[in-house]
Short mmCIF file of C-alpha atoms and ligand atoms in Angstrom, two decimals:
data_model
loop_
_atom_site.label_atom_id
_atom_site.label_comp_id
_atom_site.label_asym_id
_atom_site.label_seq_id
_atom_site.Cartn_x
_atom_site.Cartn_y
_atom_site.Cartn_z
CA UNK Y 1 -21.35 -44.89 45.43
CA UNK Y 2 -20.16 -45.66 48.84
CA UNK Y 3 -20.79 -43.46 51.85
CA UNK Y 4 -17.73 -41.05 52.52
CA UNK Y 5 -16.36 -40.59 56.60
CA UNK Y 6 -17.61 -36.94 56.01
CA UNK Y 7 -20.81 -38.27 55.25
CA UNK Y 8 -21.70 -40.56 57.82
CA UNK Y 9 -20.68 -37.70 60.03
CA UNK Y 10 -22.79 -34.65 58.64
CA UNK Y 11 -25.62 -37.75 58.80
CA UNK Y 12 -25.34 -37.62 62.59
CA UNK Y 13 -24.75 -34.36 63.15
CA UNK Y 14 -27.87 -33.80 61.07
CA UNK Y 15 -29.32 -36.41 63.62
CA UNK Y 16 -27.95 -34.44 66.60
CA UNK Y 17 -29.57 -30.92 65.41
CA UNK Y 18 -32.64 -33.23 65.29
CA UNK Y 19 -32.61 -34.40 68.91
CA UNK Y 20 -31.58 -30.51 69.50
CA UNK Y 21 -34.36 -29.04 68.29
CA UNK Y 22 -36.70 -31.27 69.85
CA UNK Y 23 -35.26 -31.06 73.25
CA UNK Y 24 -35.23 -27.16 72.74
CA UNK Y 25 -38.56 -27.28 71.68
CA UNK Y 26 -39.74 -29.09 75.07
CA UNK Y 27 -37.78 -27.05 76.73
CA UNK Y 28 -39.25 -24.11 75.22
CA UNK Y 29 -42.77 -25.57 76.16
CA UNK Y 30 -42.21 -25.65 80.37
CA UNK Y 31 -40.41 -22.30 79.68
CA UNK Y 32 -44.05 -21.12 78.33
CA UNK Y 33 -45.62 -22.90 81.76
CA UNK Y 34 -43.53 -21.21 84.20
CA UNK Y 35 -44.04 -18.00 82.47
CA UNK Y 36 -48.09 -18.69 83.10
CA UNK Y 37 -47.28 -19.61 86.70
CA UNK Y 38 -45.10 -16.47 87.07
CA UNK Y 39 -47.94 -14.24 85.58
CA UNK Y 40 -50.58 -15.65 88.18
CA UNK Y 41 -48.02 -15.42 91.19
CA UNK Y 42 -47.23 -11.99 90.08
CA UNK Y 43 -43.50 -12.61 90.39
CA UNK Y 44 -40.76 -11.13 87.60
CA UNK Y 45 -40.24 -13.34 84.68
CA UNK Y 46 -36.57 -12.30 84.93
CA UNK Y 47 -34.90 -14.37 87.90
CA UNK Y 48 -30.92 -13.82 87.92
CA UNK Y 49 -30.24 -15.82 90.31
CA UNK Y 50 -32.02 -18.98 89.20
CA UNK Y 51 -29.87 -18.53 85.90
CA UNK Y 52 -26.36 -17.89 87.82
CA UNK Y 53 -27.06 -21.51 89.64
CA UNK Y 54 -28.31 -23.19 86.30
CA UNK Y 55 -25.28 -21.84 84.35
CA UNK Y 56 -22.82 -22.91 87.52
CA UNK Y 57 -24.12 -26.37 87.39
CA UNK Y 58 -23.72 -26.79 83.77
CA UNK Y 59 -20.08 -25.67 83.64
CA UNK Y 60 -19.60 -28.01 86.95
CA UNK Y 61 -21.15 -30.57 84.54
CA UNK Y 62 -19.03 -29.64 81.66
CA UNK Y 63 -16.33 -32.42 80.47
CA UNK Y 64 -15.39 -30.25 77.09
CA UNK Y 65 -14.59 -29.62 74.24
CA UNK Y 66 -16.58 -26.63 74.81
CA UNK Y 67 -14.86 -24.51 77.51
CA UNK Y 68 -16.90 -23.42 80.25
CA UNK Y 69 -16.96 -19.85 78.80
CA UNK Y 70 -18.46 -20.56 75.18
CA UNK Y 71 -21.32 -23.47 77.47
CA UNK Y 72 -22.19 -20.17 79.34
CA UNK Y 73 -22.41 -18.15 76.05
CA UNK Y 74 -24.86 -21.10 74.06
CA UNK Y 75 -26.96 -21.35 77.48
CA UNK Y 76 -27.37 -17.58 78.00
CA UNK Y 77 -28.79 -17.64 74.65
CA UNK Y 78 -30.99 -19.97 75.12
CA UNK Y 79 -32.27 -18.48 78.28
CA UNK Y 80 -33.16 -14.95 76.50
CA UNK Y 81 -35.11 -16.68 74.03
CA UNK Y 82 -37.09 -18.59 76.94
CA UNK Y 83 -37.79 -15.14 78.62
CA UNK Y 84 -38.73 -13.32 75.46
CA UNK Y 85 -41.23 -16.44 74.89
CA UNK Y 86 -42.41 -15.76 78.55
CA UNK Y 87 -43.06 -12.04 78.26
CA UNK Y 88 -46.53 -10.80 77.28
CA UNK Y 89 -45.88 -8.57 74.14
CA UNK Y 90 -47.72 -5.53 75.98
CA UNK Y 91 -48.20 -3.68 73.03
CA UNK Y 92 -50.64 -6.02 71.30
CA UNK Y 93 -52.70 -5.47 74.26
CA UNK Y 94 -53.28 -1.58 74.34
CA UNK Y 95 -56.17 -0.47 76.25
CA UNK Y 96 -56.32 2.85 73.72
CA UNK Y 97 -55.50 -0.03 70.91
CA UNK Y 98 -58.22 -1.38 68.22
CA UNK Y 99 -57.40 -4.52 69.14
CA UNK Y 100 -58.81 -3.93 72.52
CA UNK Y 101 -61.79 -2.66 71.37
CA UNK Y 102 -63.34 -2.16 67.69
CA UNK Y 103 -65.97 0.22 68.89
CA UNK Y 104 -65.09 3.68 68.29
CA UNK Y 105 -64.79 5.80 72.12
CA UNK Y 106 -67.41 8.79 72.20
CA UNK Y 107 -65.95 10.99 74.65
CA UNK Y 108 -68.98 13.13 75.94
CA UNK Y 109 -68.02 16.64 76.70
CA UNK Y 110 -71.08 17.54 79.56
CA UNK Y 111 -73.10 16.37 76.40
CA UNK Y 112 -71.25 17.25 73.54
CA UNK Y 113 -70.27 14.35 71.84
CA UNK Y 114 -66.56 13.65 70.13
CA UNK Y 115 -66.01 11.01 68.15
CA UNK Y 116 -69.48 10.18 67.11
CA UNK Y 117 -69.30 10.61 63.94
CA UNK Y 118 -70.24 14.45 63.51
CA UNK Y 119 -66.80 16.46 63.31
CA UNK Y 120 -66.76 18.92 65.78
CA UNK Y 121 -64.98 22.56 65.79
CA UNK Y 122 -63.43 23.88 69.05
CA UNK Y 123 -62.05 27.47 68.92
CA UNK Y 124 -60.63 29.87 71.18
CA UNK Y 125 -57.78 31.82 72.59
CA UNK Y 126 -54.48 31.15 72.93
CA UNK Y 127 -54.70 32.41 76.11
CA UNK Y 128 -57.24 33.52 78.57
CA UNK Y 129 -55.55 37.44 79.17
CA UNK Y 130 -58.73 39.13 80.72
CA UNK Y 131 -62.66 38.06 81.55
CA UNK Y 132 -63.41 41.50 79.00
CA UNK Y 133 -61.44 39.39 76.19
CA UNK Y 134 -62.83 35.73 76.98
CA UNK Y 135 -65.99 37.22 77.23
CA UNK Y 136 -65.78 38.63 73.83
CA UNK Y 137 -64.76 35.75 71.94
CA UNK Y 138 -67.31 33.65 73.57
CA UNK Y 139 -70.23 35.90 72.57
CA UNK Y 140 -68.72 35.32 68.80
CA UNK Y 141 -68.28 31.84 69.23
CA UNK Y 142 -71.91 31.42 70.40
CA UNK Y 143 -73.18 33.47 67.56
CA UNK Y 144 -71.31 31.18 65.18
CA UNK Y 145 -72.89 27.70 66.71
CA UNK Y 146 -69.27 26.58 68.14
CA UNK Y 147 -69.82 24.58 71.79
CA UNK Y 148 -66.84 24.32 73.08
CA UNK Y 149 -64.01 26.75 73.54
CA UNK Y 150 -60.41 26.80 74.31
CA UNK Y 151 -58.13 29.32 76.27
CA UNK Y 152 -54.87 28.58 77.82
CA UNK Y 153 -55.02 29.79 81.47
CA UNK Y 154 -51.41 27.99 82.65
CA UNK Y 155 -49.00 28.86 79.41
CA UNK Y 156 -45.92 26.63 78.76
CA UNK Y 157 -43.61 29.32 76.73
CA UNK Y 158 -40.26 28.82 75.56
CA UNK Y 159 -38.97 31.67 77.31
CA UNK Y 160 -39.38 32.41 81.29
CA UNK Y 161 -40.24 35.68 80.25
CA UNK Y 162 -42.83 35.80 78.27
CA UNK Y 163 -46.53 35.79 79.43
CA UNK Y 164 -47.03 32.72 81.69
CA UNK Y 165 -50.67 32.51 81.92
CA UNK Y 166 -53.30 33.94 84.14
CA UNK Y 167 -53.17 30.93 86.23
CA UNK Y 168 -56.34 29.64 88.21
CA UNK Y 169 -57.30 33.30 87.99
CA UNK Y 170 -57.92 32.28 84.41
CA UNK Y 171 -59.69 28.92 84.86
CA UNK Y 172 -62.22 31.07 86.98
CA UNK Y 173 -63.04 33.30 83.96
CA UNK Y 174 -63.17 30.60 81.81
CA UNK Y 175 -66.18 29.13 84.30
CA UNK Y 176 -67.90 32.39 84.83
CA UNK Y 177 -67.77 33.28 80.80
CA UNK Y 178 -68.95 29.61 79.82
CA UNK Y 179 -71.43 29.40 82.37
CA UNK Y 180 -73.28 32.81 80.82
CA UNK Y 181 -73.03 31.83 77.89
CA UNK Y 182 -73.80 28.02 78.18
CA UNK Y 183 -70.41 26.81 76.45
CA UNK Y 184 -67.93 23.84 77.54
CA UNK Y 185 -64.13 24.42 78.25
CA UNK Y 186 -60.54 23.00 77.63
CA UNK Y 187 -57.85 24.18 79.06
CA UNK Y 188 -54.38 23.02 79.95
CA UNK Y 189 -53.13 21.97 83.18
CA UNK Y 190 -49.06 21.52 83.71
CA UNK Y 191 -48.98 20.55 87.73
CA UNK Y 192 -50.47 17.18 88.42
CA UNK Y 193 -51.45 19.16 91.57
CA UNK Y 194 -54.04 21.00 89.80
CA UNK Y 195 -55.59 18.72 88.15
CA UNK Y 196 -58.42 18.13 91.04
CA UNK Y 197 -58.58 21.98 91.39
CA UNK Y 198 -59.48 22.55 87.86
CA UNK Y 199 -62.20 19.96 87.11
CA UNK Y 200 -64.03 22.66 89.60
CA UNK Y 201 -63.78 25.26 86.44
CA UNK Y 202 -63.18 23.31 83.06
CA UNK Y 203 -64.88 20.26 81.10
CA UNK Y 204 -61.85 19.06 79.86
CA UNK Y 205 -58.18 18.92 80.79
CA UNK Y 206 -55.37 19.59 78.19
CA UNK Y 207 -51.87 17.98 78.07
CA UNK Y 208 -49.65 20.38 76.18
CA UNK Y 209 -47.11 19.14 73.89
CA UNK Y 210 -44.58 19.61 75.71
CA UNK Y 211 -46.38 17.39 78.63
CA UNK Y 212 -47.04 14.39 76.28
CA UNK Y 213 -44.82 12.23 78.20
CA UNK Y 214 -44.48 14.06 81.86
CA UNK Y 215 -45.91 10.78 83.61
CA UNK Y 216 -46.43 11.61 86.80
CA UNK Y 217 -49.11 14.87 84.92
CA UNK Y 218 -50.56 11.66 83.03
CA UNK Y 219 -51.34 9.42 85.60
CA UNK Y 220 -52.71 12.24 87.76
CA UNK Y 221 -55.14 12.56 84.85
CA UNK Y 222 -55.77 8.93 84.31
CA UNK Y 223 -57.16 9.18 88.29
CA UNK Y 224 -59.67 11.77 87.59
CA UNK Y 225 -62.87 11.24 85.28
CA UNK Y 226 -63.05 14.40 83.26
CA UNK Y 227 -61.97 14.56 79.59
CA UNK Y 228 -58.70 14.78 78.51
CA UNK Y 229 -57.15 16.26 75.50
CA UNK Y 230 -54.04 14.70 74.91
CA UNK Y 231 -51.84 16.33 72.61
CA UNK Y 232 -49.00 14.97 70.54
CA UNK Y 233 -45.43 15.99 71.49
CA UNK Y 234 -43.13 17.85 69.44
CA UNK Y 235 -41.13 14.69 68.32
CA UNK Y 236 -43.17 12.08 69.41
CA UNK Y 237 -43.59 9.11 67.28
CA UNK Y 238 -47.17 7.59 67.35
CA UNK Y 239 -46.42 4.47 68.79
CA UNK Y 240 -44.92 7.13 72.21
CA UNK Y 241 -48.16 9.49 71.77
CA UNK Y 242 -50.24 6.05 71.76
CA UNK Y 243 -48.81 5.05 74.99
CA UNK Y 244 -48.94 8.54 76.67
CA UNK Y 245 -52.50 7.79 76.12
CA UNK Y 246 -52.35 4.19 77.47
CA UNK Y 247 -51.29 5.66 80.86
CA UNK Y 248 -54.16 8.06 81.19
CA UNK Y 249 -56.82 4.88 79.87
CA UNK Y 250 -55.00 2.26 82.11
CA UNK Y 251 -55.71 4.26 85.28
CA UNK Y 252 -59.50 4.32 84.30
CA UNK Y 253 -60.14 7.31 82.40
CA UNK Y 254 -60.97 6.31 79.27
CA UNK Y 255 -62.59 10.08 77.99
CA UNK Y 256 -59.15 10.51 76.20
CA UNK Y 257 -59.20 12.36 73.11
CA UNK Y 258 -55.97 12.82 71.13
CA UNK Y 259 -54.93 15.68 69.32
CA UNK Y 260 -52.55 16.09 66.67
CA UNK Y 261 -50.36 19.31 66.58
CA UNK Y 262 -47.58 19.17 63.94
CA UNK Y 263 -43.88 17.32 64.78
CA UNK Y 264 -40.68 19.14 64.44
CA UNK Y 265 -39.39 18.65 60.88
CA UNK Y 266 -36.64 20.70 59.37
CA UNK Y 267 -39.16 22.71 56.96
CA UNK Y 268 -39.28 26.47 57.86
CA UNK Y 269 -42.42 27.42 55.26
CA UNK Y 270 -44.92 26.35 58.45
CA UNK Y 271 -44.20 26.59 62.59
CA UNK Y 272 -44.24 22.83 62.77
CA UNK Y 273 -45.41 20.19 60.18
CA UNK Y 274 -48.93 18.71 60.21
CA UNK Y 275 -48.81 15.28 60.04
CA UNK Y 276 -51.62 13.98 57.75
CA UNK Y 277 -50.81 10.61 58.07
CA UNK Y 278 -50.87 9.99 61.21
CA UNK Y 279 -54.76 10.76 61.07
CA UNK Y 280 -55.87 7.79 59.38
CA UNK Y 281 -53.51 6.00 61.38
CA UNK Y 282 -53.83 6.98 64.50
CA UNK Y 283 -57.95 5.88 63.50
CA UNK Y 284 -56.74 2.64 62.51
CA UNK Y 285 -54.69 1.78 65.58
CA UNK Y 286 -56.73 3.51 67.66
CA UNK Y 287 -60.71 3.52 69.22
CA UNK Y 288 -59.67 6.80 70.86
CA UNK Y 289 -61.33 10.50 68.88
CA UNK Y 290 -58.97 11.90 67.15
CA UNK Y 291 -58.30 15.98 66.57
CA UNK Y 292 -56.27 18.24 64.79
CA UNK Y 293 -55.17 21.51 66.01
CA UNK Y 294 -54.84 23.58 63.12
CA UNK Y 295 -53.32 26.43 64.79
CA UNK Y 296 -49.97 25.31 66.00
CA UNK Y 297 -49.39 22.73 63.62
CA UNK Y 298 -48.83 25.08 60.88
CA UNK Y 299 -48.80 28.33 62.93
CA UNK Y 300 -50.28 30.62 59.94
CA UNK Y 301 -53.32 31.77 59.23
CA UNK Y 302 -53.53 31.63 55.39
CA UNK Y 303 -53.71 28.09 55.13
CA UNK Y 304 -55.22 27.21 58.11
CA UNK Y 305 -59.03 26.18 55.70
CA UNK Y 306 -56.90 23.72 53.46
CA UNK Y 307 -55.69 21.58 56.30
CA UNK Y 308 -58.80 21.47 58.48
CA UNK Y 309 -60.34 20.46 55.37
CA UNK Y 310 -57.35 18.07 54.62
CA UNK Y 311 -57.60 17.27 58.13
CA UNK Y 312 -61.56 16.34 58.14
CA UNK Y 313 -60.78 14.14 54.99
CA UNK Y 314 -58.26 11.88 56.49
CA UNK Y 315 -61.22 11.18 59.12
CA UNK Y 316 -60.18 13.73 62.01
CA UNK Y 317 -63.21 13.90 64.64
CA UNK Y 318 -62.22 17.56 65.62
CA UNK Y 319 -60.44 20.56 64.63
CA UNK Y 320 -58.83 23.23 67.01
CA UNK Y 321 -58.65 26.93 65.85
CA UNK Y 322 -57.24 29.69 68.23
CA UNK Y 323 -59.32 32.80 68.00
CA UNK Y 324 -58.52 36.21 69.93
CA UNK Y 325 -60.72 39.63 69.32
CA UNK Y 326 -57.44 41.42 68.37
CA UNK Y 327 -55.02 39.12 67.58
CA UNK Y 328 -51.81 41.87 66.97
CA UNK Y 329 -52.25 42.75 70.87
CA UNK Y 330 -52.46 39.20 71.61
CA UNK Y 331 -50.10 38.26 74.70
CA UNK Y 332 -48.99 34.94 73.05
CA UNK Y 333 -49.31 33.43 69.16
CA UNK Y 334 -50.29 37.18 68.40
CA UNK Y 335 -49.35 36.09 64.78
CA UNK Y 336 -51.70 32.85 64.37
CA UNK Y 337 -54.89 33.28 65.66
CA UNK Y 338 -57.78 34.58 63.70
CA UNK Y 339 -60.32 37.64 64.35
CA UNK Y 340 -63.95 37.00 64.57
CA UNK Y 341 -64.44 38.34 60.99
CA UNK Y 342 -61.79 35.83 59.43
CA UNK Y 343 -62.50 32.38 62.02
CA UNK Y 344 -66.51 33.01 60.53
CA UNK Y 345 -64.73 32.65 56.97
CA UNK Y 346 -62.74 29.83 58.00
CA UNK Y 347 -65.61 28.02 60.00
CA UNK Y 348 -67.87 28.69 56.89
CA UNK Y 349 -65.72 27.31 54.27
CA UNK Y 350 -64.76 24.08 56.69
CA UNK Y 351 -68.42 23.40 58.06
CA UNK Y 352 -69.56 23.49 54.22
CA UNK Y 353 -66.21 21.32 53.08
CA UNK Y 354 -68.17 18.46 56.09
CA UNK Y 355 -71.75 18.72 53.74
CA UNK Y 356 -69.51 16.17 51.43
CA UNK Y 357 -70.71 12.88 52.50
CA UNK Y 358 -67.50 11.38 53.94
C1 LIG P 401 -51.99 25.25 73.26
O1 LIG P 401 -52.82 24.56 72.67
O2 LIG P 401 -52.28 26.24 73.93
C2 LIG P 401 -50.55 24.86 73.19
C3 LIG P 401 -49.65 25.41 73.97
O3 LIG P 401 -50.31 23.94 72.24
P1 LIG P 401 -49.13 22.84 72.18
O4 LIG P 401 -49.06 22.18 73.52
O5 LIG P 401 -49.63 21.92 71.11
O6 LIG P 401 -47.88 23.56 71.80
MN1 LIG P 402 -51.24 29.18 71.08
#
């Protein structure tokens, strides 16, 4: 059968796309160069102007059919898909990422080790109220073989008037209590301008929630090189709590520890909802120790055993319990935190739960 008009024609336009695609391939190729070239000159990969004079001289070139508009439209095209080639895809590159490094992070807490392999426990107020009350919880927690205890001097609360926190005040009882009774402290710091100030009193820093992405708080703690305990925001996703992180690693501190705290769901049965999953993925993605804060994730004390349980078998490093002498006079979370009698309980039923090989 002889060759139709219409044939002969799709044969060169299939001849055409040929030449195409090789000549956008090549052109693809120096795209790649210039982007190395940019990179080691430290220049953007972006350059506006360079593209205004390229697509001025190619309509100046134009003879038609294509109308100068619909050459600037096919060009523009093919100058995104240059850049995108040209950008490094930052995310595959992580500092906090397993990608980075395989090697799980041990984050040393003046000797107590996270992330090693040995889950540990870290209990304590909500907030540090009086030395009398810090004083007393830390003479339980001793008793009960816990290291390292919490207490919230600086208080992020919904409303302006509710208790806002003891302030430095409270990082120096935190000192003076752990120093007697030979016990490391976390406590959170909201003003990047205190950060310097409170390594003086605590062993690790603590981003609150609602800090997870105040930047400026993150890099300050990125400069210092004191743990962190970076917790997850209310409605971040991982991939945002990840990067939080990244900021705090790519300033070198790399004693970051993340904790997750529950997300914001629309379920009322619990005070937020515990994410599970994002244990074993966070691990995965992840070289950084990874916690779970049992207290405000569900924000009730009857099932606080099942998910630090739940918690340690999805591969958490850590668990985070809020304990108070007498939690009903408690100035904040009166209604979540245990009493001595009912965190030994817990901490019984939870350290004997880790005697399962993992
Ligand atoms: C806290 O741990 O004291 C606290 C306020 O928790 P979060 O930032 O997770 O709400
Ligand atoms: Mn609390």
């Amino acid at each position: 059968m002889s060759e139709t008009k219409l044939d002969q024609l799709r044969k060169r336009l299939d001849e055409v796309n040929m030449s195409l695609l090789d000549l956008l391939s090549e052109r693809a190729r120096i795209a790649q160069e210039i982007g190395i070239e940019k990179e080691k000159q430290g220049v953007p990969k972006f350059d506006p102007v360079r593209e205004n004079h390229m697509l001025a001289e190619l309509t100046s070139a134009n003879n038609g059919p294509f109308d100068d508009e619909t050459i600037r439209h096919l060009f523009k095209h093919i100058f995104q898909a240059s850049l995108k080639l040209q950008q490094v895809d930052h995310t595959k590159h992580l500092l906090v990422s397993r990608k980075k490094q395989k090697e799980d992070t041990i984050v040393s807490i003046r000797g107590v080790e996270v992330g090693g392999g040995s889950p540990i426990m870290i209990a304590g107020p909500c907030s540090v109220e009086s030395y009398e009350q810090v004083r007393q919880v830390a003479a339980h927690l001793k008793t009960s073989g816990i290291t390292v205890m919490r207490g919230g001097a600086f208080k992020p609360r919904t409303s302006p008037y509710d208790f806002q926190g003891l302030g430095i005040e409270g990082l120096r009882i935190l000192k003076e209590v752990a120093d007697e009774f030979g016990l490391r402290t976390i406590s959170e710091i909201v003003d990047p301008a205190h950060i310097e100030l409170a390594c003086q009193y605590i062993d690790v820093i603590q981003i609150g929630a609602r800090n997870m992405q105040n930047f400026e708080l993150l890099k300050a703690a990125g400069d210092i090189r004191k743990p962190i305990l970076l917790k997850r925001g209310l409605a971040a996703t991982i991939d945002e709590f990840l990067h939080a992180a990244e900021y705090i690693v790519s300033r070198g501190n790399t004693q970051v520890m993340l904790i997750e705290r529950g997300i914001r769901t629309y379920e009322k049965a619990t005070r937020n909802t515990l994410d599970i999953s994002a244990l074993p993925i966070l691990k995965q993605e992840s070289h950084l120790p990874v916690l779970v804060d049992v207290t405000h994730s569900t924000g009730r004390k009857d099932i606080l055993a099942p998910c630090a349980k739940a918690a340690l078998a999805a591969g958490a490093d850590g668990v985070m319990v809020e304990v108070h002498p007498n939690p009903a006079t408690a100035l904040s979370d009166a209604q979540q935190q245990l009493n001595f009698e009912e965190f030994t309980r817990f901490y019984d039923d939870v350290r004997n739960f880790t005697l399962v090989p993992r």
